[in-house]
């Protein structure tokens, strides 16, 4: 017995020494580093809300969720009183907006929604202990509605670790933490109602849907699991009144993490594209195509010079899996590709002639691809185009290959398209998605030529 007791003591002492040595010599400095949660293999089986302890997750999260104040100054036309007193210019008007944000590193990086800080001339964040800091904008991804802020604090700040949003399951309990209606540090609970929820034709096509109560002011706040790991950034609600009506939506944490890592490392978001166009299958579409499969993404067109073309994907292939992720439709495909970067290689499993085939595809940088329709090549505009034409969105005519439009070549070459058939030409993805439905039909383009002239042309 004494020998056994000595053995236990020696084991405990050795463990303590080892842990102390690790803490002293090897523990990493987490400044500027995003922390990931360790894999948890535990299962919650048949546990109701009354049997789950939410308090630890709530306590840890509220200290890492901040109140974001956005001060913006805009010019408004003078009113009749200004005119009477001889003042003819525009007046400056100050507006204050509020939302939430999540501290993700101990040295003060904060993630929030782009719409929370949009057009801000001044940003301020307030922590749960009422300490306030001026924040600077590091970068944004308006397409995915994510923004990254930074505050300089004299002390290490509390932060949340990132969980794996792909691993959460429908029916799993989650907490929404934020500042609705300026009610700081509000925690609500609900379950994951759905994953990969597609709500738009551009931007994010893969929200996490929950029934945790979210209201104006919650935007940019944290969605965490019962272990307090960040699984989403609360972004929007679906409501006829503007207030919570049972549905809330969050940007998945895996997508958020990829975006902010890009902003930290590159200063902008690195988008990799597969290089396919098509649509998700259902019974009607499958019947129209004369196939039996009703799930997956049907490839209708391969983009020139893309990784998909080089890997041998062809029209008629049905994408059913990317790496180890099953693909039921466009939302899953888009969500997975958005977490990858140019030159990443993914294993694309397709059904071809009734047999499954897996091909390695290297994702292509989005900017080097172009789209062609009716003999006209298009490409996204860049920062210099936006400055030259004084616009925020549009696509550029790269080249005209159709001799039918030779007479317009001086106007079209280098021109920027603002709208097609009255629909805003936001970017290449929006335009290619719209034109794919028109097949070979002509469309009406509103354009700005290189010399700044506006034209409306059917082609």
Coordinates of C-alpha atoms in Angstrom, one line a residue:
X1 CA 0.0 0.0 0.0
X2 CA 2.9 2.4 0.9
X3 CA 4.5 1.5 -2.4
X4 CA 1.2 2.3 -4.3
X5 CA 0.9 5.6 -2.4
X6 CA 4.4 6.6 -3.3
X7 CA 3.8 5.8 -6.9
X8 CA 0.7 8.0 -7.0
X9 CA 2.6 10.8 -5.3
X10 CA 5.5 10.6 -7.8
X11 CA 3.0 10.5 -10.7
X12 CA 1.2 13.6 -9.5
X13 CA 4.5 15.4 -8.7
X14 CA 5.9 14.5 -12.2
X15 CA 2.7 15.7 -13.8
X16 CA 2.8 19.0 -11.9
X17 CA 6.4 19.6 -12.9
X18 CA 5.7 18.8 -16.5
X19 CA 2.7 21.2 -16.6
X20 CA 4.7 23.9 -14.9
X21 CA 7.5 23.6 -17.4
X22 CA 5.1 23.7 -20.2
X23 CA 3.4 26.8 -18.9
X24 CA 6.7 28.5 -18.2
X25 CA 8.6 27.6 -21.4
X26 CA 6.2 26.5 -24.1
X27 CA 2.9 28.2 -23.6
X28 CA 2.3 30.3 -26.7
X29 CA 1.7 34.0 -26.8
X30 CA -1.9 34.4 -28.2
X31 CA -1.6 38.0 -29.2
X32 CA -3.0 38.4 -32.7
X33 CA -3.7 34.7 -33.0
X34 CA -7.2 33.2 -33.4
X35 CA -7.8 30.4 -31.0
X36 CA -9.6 27.2 -32.1
X37 CA -11.5 25.0 -29.8
X38 CA -10.1 21.5 -29.2
X39 CA -12.1 18.6 -30.7
X40 CA -14.9 17.5 -28.3
X41 CA -16.1 13.9 -28.8
X42 CA -18.8 14.1 -26.0
X43 CA -22.4 13.6 -27.0
X44 CA -25.5 15.2 -25.6
X45 CA -28.1 12.5 -25.6
X46 CA -31.8 13.2 -24.7
X47 CA -31.0 16.3 -22.6
X48 CA -33.6 18.9 -22.3
X49 CA -32.8 22.6 -21.7
X50 CA -33.5 22.1 -17.9
X51 CA -30.6 19.5 -17.9
X52 CA -28.0 21.6 -19.7
X53 CA -25.9 24.2 -17.9
X54 CA -25.8 27.4 -20.0
X55 CA -24.2 29.5 -17.3
X56 CA -20.5 28.8 -18.0
X57 CA -20.9 29.5 -21.7
X58 CA -22.9 32.6 -21.0
X59 CA -20.5 33.9 -18.4
X60 CA -17.5 33.4 -20.7
X61 CA -19.1 34.9 -23.7
X62 CA -20.7 38.1 -22.3
X63 CA -17.2 39.4 -21.4
X64 CA -16.0 38.9 -24.9
X65 CA -19.0 40.5 -26.6
X66 CA -18.8 44.3 -27.0
X67 CA -21.2 47.1 -27.8
X68 CA -20.2 48.9 -31.0
X69 CA -21.1 52.5 -31.6
X70 CA -20.9 53.8 -35.2
X71 CA -20.8 57.6 -35.7
X72 CA -21.3 58.8 -39.2
X73 CA -21.5 62.3 -40.7
X74 CA -23.5 62.9 -43.9
X75 CA -24.5 65.9 -45.8
X76 CA -28.2 66.8 -46.3
X77 CA -29.8 69.5 -48.3
X78 CA -30.5 72.7 -46.5
X79 CA -34.1 73.4 -45.5
X80 CA -36.3 76.5 -46.0
X81 CA -35.1 78.1 -42.8
X82 CA -31.5 77.9 -44.0
X83 CA -32.6 79.4 -47.3
X84 CA -34.4 82.3 -45.5
X85 CA -31.2 83.1 -43.5
X86 CA -29.1 83.1 -46.6
X87 CA -27.3 79.7 -46.1
X88 CA -27.2 77.9 -49.5
X89 CA -25.0 74.9 -48.8
X90 CA -25.6 71.4 -47.5
X91 CA -25.8 70.8 -43.8
X92 CA -23.8 68.1 -41.9
X93 CA -25.9 65.6 -40.1
X94 CA -24.5 63.2 -37.4
X95 CA -26.0 59.8 -37.1
X96 CA -25.2 57.2 -34.4
X97 CA -25.8 53.5 -35.0
X98 CA -25.2 50.6 -32.6
X99 CA -24.5 46.9 -32.8
X100 CA -22.4 44.2 -31.3
X101 CA -19.0 42.7 -31.8
X102 CA -16.9 39.7 -30.6
X103 CA -13.4 39.9 -29.3
X104 CA -11.4 37.1 -30.9
X105 CA -7.9 37.7 -29.7
X106 CA -6.4 38.8 -26.4
X107 CA -4.8 41.9 -28.1
X108 CA -8.0 43.4 -29.3
X109 CA -9.1 42.1 -32.7
X110 CA -12.9 42.3 -32.9
X111 CA -15.2 40.8 -35.5
X112 CA -18.6 42.3 -36.3
X113 CA -20.9 42.8 -39.3
X114 CA -20.0 45.1 -42.1
X115 CA -23.5 46.7 -42.0
X116 CA -22.8 47.6 -38.3
X117 CA -19.8 49.8 -39.1
X118 CA -20.6 50.9 -42.7
X119 CA -19.9 54.5 -43.5
X120 CA -18.5 55.2 -40.0
X121 CA -16.4 58.2 -39.4
X122 CA -15.7 57.1 -35.8
X123 CA -16.0 53.8 -34.1
X124 CA -16.1 53.1 -30.3
X125 CA -16.5 49.8 -28.5
X126 CA -17.6 49.2 -24.9
X127 CA -16.8 46.1 -23.0
X128 CA -19.0 44.4 -20.4
X129 CA -17.1 46.1 -17.6
X130 CA -18.0 49.5 -19.2
X131 CA -14.5 50.2 -20.4
X132 CA -14.6 52.0 -23.8
X133 CA -12.0 52.1 -26.5
X134 CA -11.7 53.8 -29.9
X135 CA -11.6 51.2 -32.6
X136 CA -10.0 51.3 -36.0
X137 CA -11.2 49.4 -39.0
X138 CA -8.8 46.7 -40.2
X139 CA -10.8 45.5 -43.2
X140 CA -14.2 44.4 -44.4
X141 CA -15.9 41.9 -46.7
X142 CA -19.2 43.6 -47.7
X143 CA -20.2 40.5 -49.7
X144 CA -20.2 38.3 -46.7
X145 CA -21.1 41.1 -44.3
X146 CA -18.1 40.7 -42.1
X147 CA -15.8 43.4 -40.7
X148 CA -12.7 43.3 -38.6
X149 CA -11.9 46.0 -36.0
X150 CA -8.9 46.5 -33.7
X151 CA -8.6 48.3 -30.3
X152 CA -5.4 49.0 -28.4
X153 CA -5.9 48.1 -24.7
X154 CA -3.4 48.2 -21.9
X155 CA -4.3 44.7 -20.7
X156 CA -5.1 41.3 -22.2
X157 CA -8.8 41.2 -23.2
X158 CA -11.2 38.3 -22.8
X159 CA -12.0 36.5 -26.0
X160 CA -13.9 33.6 -27.5
X161 CA -12.4 30.6 -29.2
X162 CA -13.6 29.5 -32.6
X163 CA -15.7 26.3 -32.8
X164 CA -16.3 24.2 -35.9
X165 CA -19.6 25.4 -37.5
X166 CA -19.6 22.4 -39.8
X167 CA -19.8 20.1 -36.8
X168 CA -22.9 21.7 -35.2
X169 CA -26.1 19.7 -35.7
X170 CA -29.7 20.7 -36.3
X171 CA -31.4 20.6 -32.9
X172 CA -28.3 21.5 -31.0
X173 CA -28.6 24.2 -28.3
X174 CA -26.9 27.5 -28.9
X175 CA -26.8 30.9 -27.2
X176 CA -27.0 34.3 -28.9
X177 CA -25.1 37.1 -27.1
X178 CA -25.3 40.7 -28.0
X179 CA -26.8 44.2 -27.3
X180 CA -30.4 44.3 -28.7
X181 CA -32.0 47.7 -28.3
X182 CA -28.9 48.8 -26.4
X183 CA -29.6 46.2 -23.7
X184 CA -26.0 45.3 -23.1
X185 CA -24.9 41.7 -22.5
X186 CA -28.2 40.0 -23.4
X187 CA -28.1 36.2 -23.6
X188 CA -30.9 34.2 -25.3
X189 CA -31.0 30.5 -26.0
X190 CA -32.4 28.4 -28.8
X191 CA -31.6 25.5 -31.1
X192 CA -30.0 25.3 -34.5
X193 CA -33.1 25.2 -36.7
X194 CA -31.4 24.6 -40.0
X195 CA -28.0 24.8 -41.7
X196 CA -26.9 26.0 -45.1
X197 CA -29.9 28.3 -45.4
X198 CA -29.9 30.1 -48.7
X199 CA -31.5 33.6 -48.4
X200 CA -30.0 35.5 -51.3
X201 CA -28.8 35.3 -54.9
X202 CA -25.4 36.8 -54.0
X203 CA -23.2 37.1 -51.0
X204 CA -23.8 34.6 -48.3
X205 CA -25.8 31.6 -49.3
X206 CA -25.2 29.5 -46.3
X207 CA -26.6 30.9 -43.0
X208 CA -27.1 29.0 -39.7
X209 CA -30.7 29.4 -38.8
X210 CA -31.7 29.4 -35.1
X211 CA -34.7 30.2 -33.0
X212 CA -32.7 32.1 -30.4
X213 CA -34.2 35.6 -30.0
X214 CA -32.2 38.2 -32.0
X215 CA -33.3 41.8 -32.5
X216 CA -31.8 45.1 -33.9
X217 CA -28.5 45.6 -32.0
X218 CA -27.7 41.9 -31.9
X219 CA -26.0 42.2 -35.3
X220 CA -22.3 41.3 -35.1
X221 CA -22.8 39.4 -31.8
X222 CA -21.8 35.9 -30.9
X223 CA -23.6 32.6 -31.5
X224 CA -22.0 30.0 -29.3
X225 CA -22.5 26.4 -28.5
X226 CA -23.0 25.1 -24.9
X227 CA -19.2 24.9 -24.5
X228 CA -18.9 28.7 -25.2
X229 CA -17.2 28.1 -28.6
X230 CA -18.0 30.6 -31.4
X231 CA -20.1 28.9 -34.1
X232 CA -21.5 32.0 -35.8
X233 CA -21.9 35.8 -36.0
X234 CA -25.5 36.9 -35.6
X235 CA -26.4 38.9 -38.7
X236 CA -30.0 39.1 -39.6
X237 CA -33.6 38.2 -38.8
X238 CA -36.6 37.4 -41.0
X239 CA -39.5 39.4 -39.8
X240 CA -42.5 41.3 -41.1
X241 CA -42.2 43.9 -38.3
X242 CA -38.4 44.4 -38.1
X243 CA -38.3 42.7 -34.7
X244 CA -37.8 39.1 -33.8
X245 CA -40.5 36.8 -35.1
X246 CA -39.0 33.4 -34.5
X247 CA -36.1 33.2 -37.0
X248 CA -32.6 34.5 -36.8
X249 CA -29.5 33.9 -39.0
X250 CA -25.8 33.8 -38.4
X251 CA -22.7 33.7 -40.6
X252 CA -21.0 30.4 -39.9
X253 CA -17.8 30.6 -37.8
X254 CA -15.7 28.7 -40.3
X255 CA -16.5 31.2 -43.0
X256 CA -15.9 34.1 -40.6
X257 CA -12.6 32.8 -39.5
X258 CA -11.3 32.4 -43.1
X259 CA -12.4 36.0 -43.9
X260 CA -10.7 37.6 -40.9
X261 CA -7.5 35.5 -41.3
X262 CA -7.4 36.8 -44.9
X263 CA -7.9 40.4 -43.7
X264 CA -5.1 40.0 -41.1
X265 CA -2.6 38.4 -43.4
X266 CA -3.3 39.9 -46.9
X267 CA -5.4 43.0 -46.2
X268 CA -8.2 41.7 -48.4
X269 CA -10.3 38.5 -48.9
X270 CA -8.7 35.8 -51.0
X271 CA -11.5 34.2 -53.1
X272 CA -10.9 30.8 -54.8
X273 CA -13.4 29.7 -57.4
X274 CA -14.2 26.3 -58.7
X275 CA -15.1 27.5 -62.2
X276 CA -18.5 25.9 -62.7
X277 CA -22.0 27.2 -63.4
X278 CA -25.3 25.4 -63.0
X279 CA -28.0 24.8 -60.5
X280 CA -29.1 22.5 -57.7
X281 CA -31.2 19.5 -58.5
X282 CA -34.8 18.9 -57.5
X283 CA -37.6 16.7 -59.0
X284 CA -38.7 19.1 -61.6
X285 CA -35.2 20.1 -62.7
X286 CA -34.1 16.4 -62.8
X287 CA -37.1 15.5 -65.0
X288 CA -36.3 18.4 -67.3
X289 CA -32.7 17.1 -67.6
X290 CA -33.8 13.5 -68.0
X291 CA -31.9 12.2 -65.0
X292 CA -32.9 10.4 -61.8
X293 CA -30.8 12.2 -59.2
X294 CA -32.7 14.9 -57.3
X295 CA -29.8 16.1 -55.0
X296 CA -26.5 17.6 -55.9
X297 CA -25.2 20.5 -58.1
X298 CA -25.7 20.0 -61.8
X299 CA -22.9 21.5 -63.9
X300 CA -24.3 23.3 -66.9
X301 CA -21.1 25.2 -68.0
X302 CA -17.4 25.2 -67.2
X303 CA -15.5 28.5 -67.0
X304 CA -12.6 28.9 -69.4
X305 CA -9.1 28.5 -67.8
X306 CA -10.6 27.5 -64.5
X307 CA -9.4 24.7 -62.2
X308 CA -12.6 22.8 -63.1
X309 CA -11.8 22.8 -66.8
X310 CA -8.2 21.8 -66.2
X311 CA -9.2 18.9 -63.9
X312 CA -11.6 17.5 -66.5
X313 CA -15.0 18.4 -65.1
X314 CA -17.6 18.6 -67.8
X315 CA -21.1 19.8 -68.5
X316 CA -23.6 17.2 -67.2
X317 CA -21.5 16.2 -64.2
X318 CA -23.3 16.3 -60.8
X319 CA -21.3 17.4 -57.9
X320 CA -22.2 15.3 -54.8
X321 CA -19.2 15.8 -52.5
X322 CA -16.3 18.2 -51.9
X323 CA -13.6 16.5 -49.9
X324 CA -15.6 14.8 -47.1
X325 CA -18.5 17.2 -47.2
X326 CA -21.8 16.0 -48.9
X327 CA -23.2 18.5 -51.4
X328 CA -27.0 18.5 -51.7
X329 CA -27.2 21.8 -53.6
X330 CA -25.8 25.2 -54.2
X331 CA -25.8 26.4 -50.6
X332 CA -23.5 23.7 -49.4
X333 CA -21.2 24.0 -52.4
X334 CA -21.0 27.8 -52.0
X335 CA -20.4 27.6 -48.2
X336 CA -17.5 25.1 -48.6
X337 CA -15.8 26.9 -51.5
X338 CA -16.0 30.2 -49.6
X339 CA -13.8 28.8 -46.8
X340 CA -11.0 28.0 -49.3
X341 CA -8.4 30.1 -51.0
X342 CA -6.9 30.3 -54.5
X343 CA -4.6 27.3 -55.2
X344 CA -6.2 25.1 -52.6
X345 CA -6.8 21.7 -54.0
X346 CA -10.2 20.0 -53.2
X347 CA -11.4 16.6 -54.1
X348 CA -14.5 17.0 -56.2
X349 CA -16.8 13.9 -56.4
X350 CA -19.2 13.9 -59.3
X351 CA -21.7 11.5 -60.7
X352 CA -21.0 10.9 -64.4
X353 CA -23.0 8.4 -66.5
X354 CA -24.3 6.8 -63.3
X355 CA -20.9 6.3 -61.7
X356 CA -19.1 8.3 -59.0
X357 CA -15.8 9.8 -60.0
X358 CA -13.4 11.9 -57.8
X359 CA -11.2 14.6 -59.4
X360 CA -8.7 16.9 -57.7
X361 CA -9.4 20.5 -58.6
X362 CA -7.1 23.5 -57.9
X363 CA -9.2 26.5 -57.1
X364 CA -8.5 29.5 -59.3
X365 CA -8.1 33.1 -58.2
X366 CA -11.4 34.8 -58.9
X367 CA -9.9 37.9 -60.5
X368 CA -8.1 36.0 -63.3
X369 CA -11.2 34.4 -64.7
X370 CA -13.6 36.1 -67.1
X371 CA -17.1 35.3 -68.2
X372 CA -18.4 35.3 -71.8
X373 CA -21.9 35.8 -73.0
X374 CA -23.0 36.2 -76.6
X375 CA -19.4 36.8 -77.7
X376 CA -18.7 39.4 -75.0
X377 CA -16.1 38.8 -72.3
X378 CA -16.7 40.4 -68.9
X379 CA -14.6 40.8 -65.8
X380 CA -14.9 42.4 -62.3
X381 CA -14.0 46.0 -61.9
X382 CA -11.0 46.9 -59.7
X383 CA -10.3 49.8 -57.3
X384 CA -8.9 52.0 -60.1
X385 CA -12.1 51.4 -62.2
X386 CA -14.3 52.4 -59.2
X387 CA -12.2 55.6 -58.8
X388 CA -12.2 56.4 -62.5
X389 CA -15.9 56.0 -63.0
X390 CA -16.9 57.1 -59.4
X391 CA -18.9 54.0 -58.8
X392 CA -19.1 51.3 -56.1
X393 CA -20.2 48.3 -58.2
X394 CA -20.4 47.1 -61.8
X395 CA -18.6 44.8 -64.2
X396 CA -16.2 45.6 -67.1
X397 CA -16.3 44.6 -70.7
X398 CA -13.0 43.0 -71.3
X399 CA -13.3 42.1 -75.0
X400 CA -15.9 41.9 -77.8
X401 CA -15.5 38.8 -79.9
X402 CA -18.9 38.9 -81.7
X403 CA -18.6 40.6 -85.1
X404 CA -22.2 41.6 -84.8
X405 CA -21.2 44.3 -82.4
X406 CA -18.1 45.6 -84.3
X407 CA -19.8 49.0 -84.9
X408 CA -20.0 49.5 -81.1
X409 CA -16.4 48.5 -80.4
X410 CA -15.2 52.0 -79.6
X411 CA -18.0 52.4 -77.1
X412 CA -17.8 48.9 -75.6
X413 CA -14.1 48.3 -75.2
X414 CA -13.3 49.0 -71.5
X415 CA -16.8 50.2 -70.7
X416 CA -18.4 49.4 -67.4
X417 CA -21.9 47.8 -67.2
X418 CA -24.1 49.3 -64.5
X419 CA -27.2 47.2 -65.1
X420 CA -28.6 44.4 -67.3
X421 CA -32.4 44.5 -68.0
X422 CA -32.8 46.9 -65.1
X423 CA -30.9 44.6 -62.7
X424 CA -27.9 46.0 -61.0
X425 CA -24.6 44.5 -62.2
X426 CA -23.1 44.1 -58.7
X427 CA -20.3 41.7 -59.7
X428 CA -19.4 38.8 -61.9
X429 CA -21.3 36.2 -59.9
X430 CA -24.5 38.2 -59.9
X431 CA -24.3 38.8 -63.7
X432 CA -23.3 35.3 -64.7
X433 CA -26.1 33.8 -62.6
X434 CA -28.6 36.1 -64.3
X435 CA -27.3 35.7 -67.9
X436 CA -27.1 31.9 -67.5
X437 CA -30.9 31.9 -67.3
X438 CA -31.2 33.9 -70.6
X439 CA -29.2 31.3 -72.6
X440 CA -28.7 33.0 -76.0
X441 CA -31.3 35.7 -75.6
X442 CA -30.3 39.4 -75.9
X443 CA -30.3 41.8 -73.0
X444 CA -30.4 45.5 -72.5
X445 CA -27.2 46.9 -70.9
X446 CA -26.7 50.3 -69.3
X447 CA -23.1 51.2 -69.6
X448 CA -20.5 53.9 -69.0
X449 CA -17.9 54.2 -71.8
X450 CA -14.3 54.9 -71.2
X451 CA -14.9 58.6 -71.8
X452 CA -17.7 58.7 -69.3
X453 CA -20.7 58.7 -71.6
X454 CA -23.8 56.8 -70.7
X455 CA -25.4 54.4 -73.2
X456 CA -28.2 51.9 -73.3
X457 CA -27.5 49.1 -75.7
X458 CA -29.3 45.8 -76.6
X459 CA -26.9 43.0 -77.4

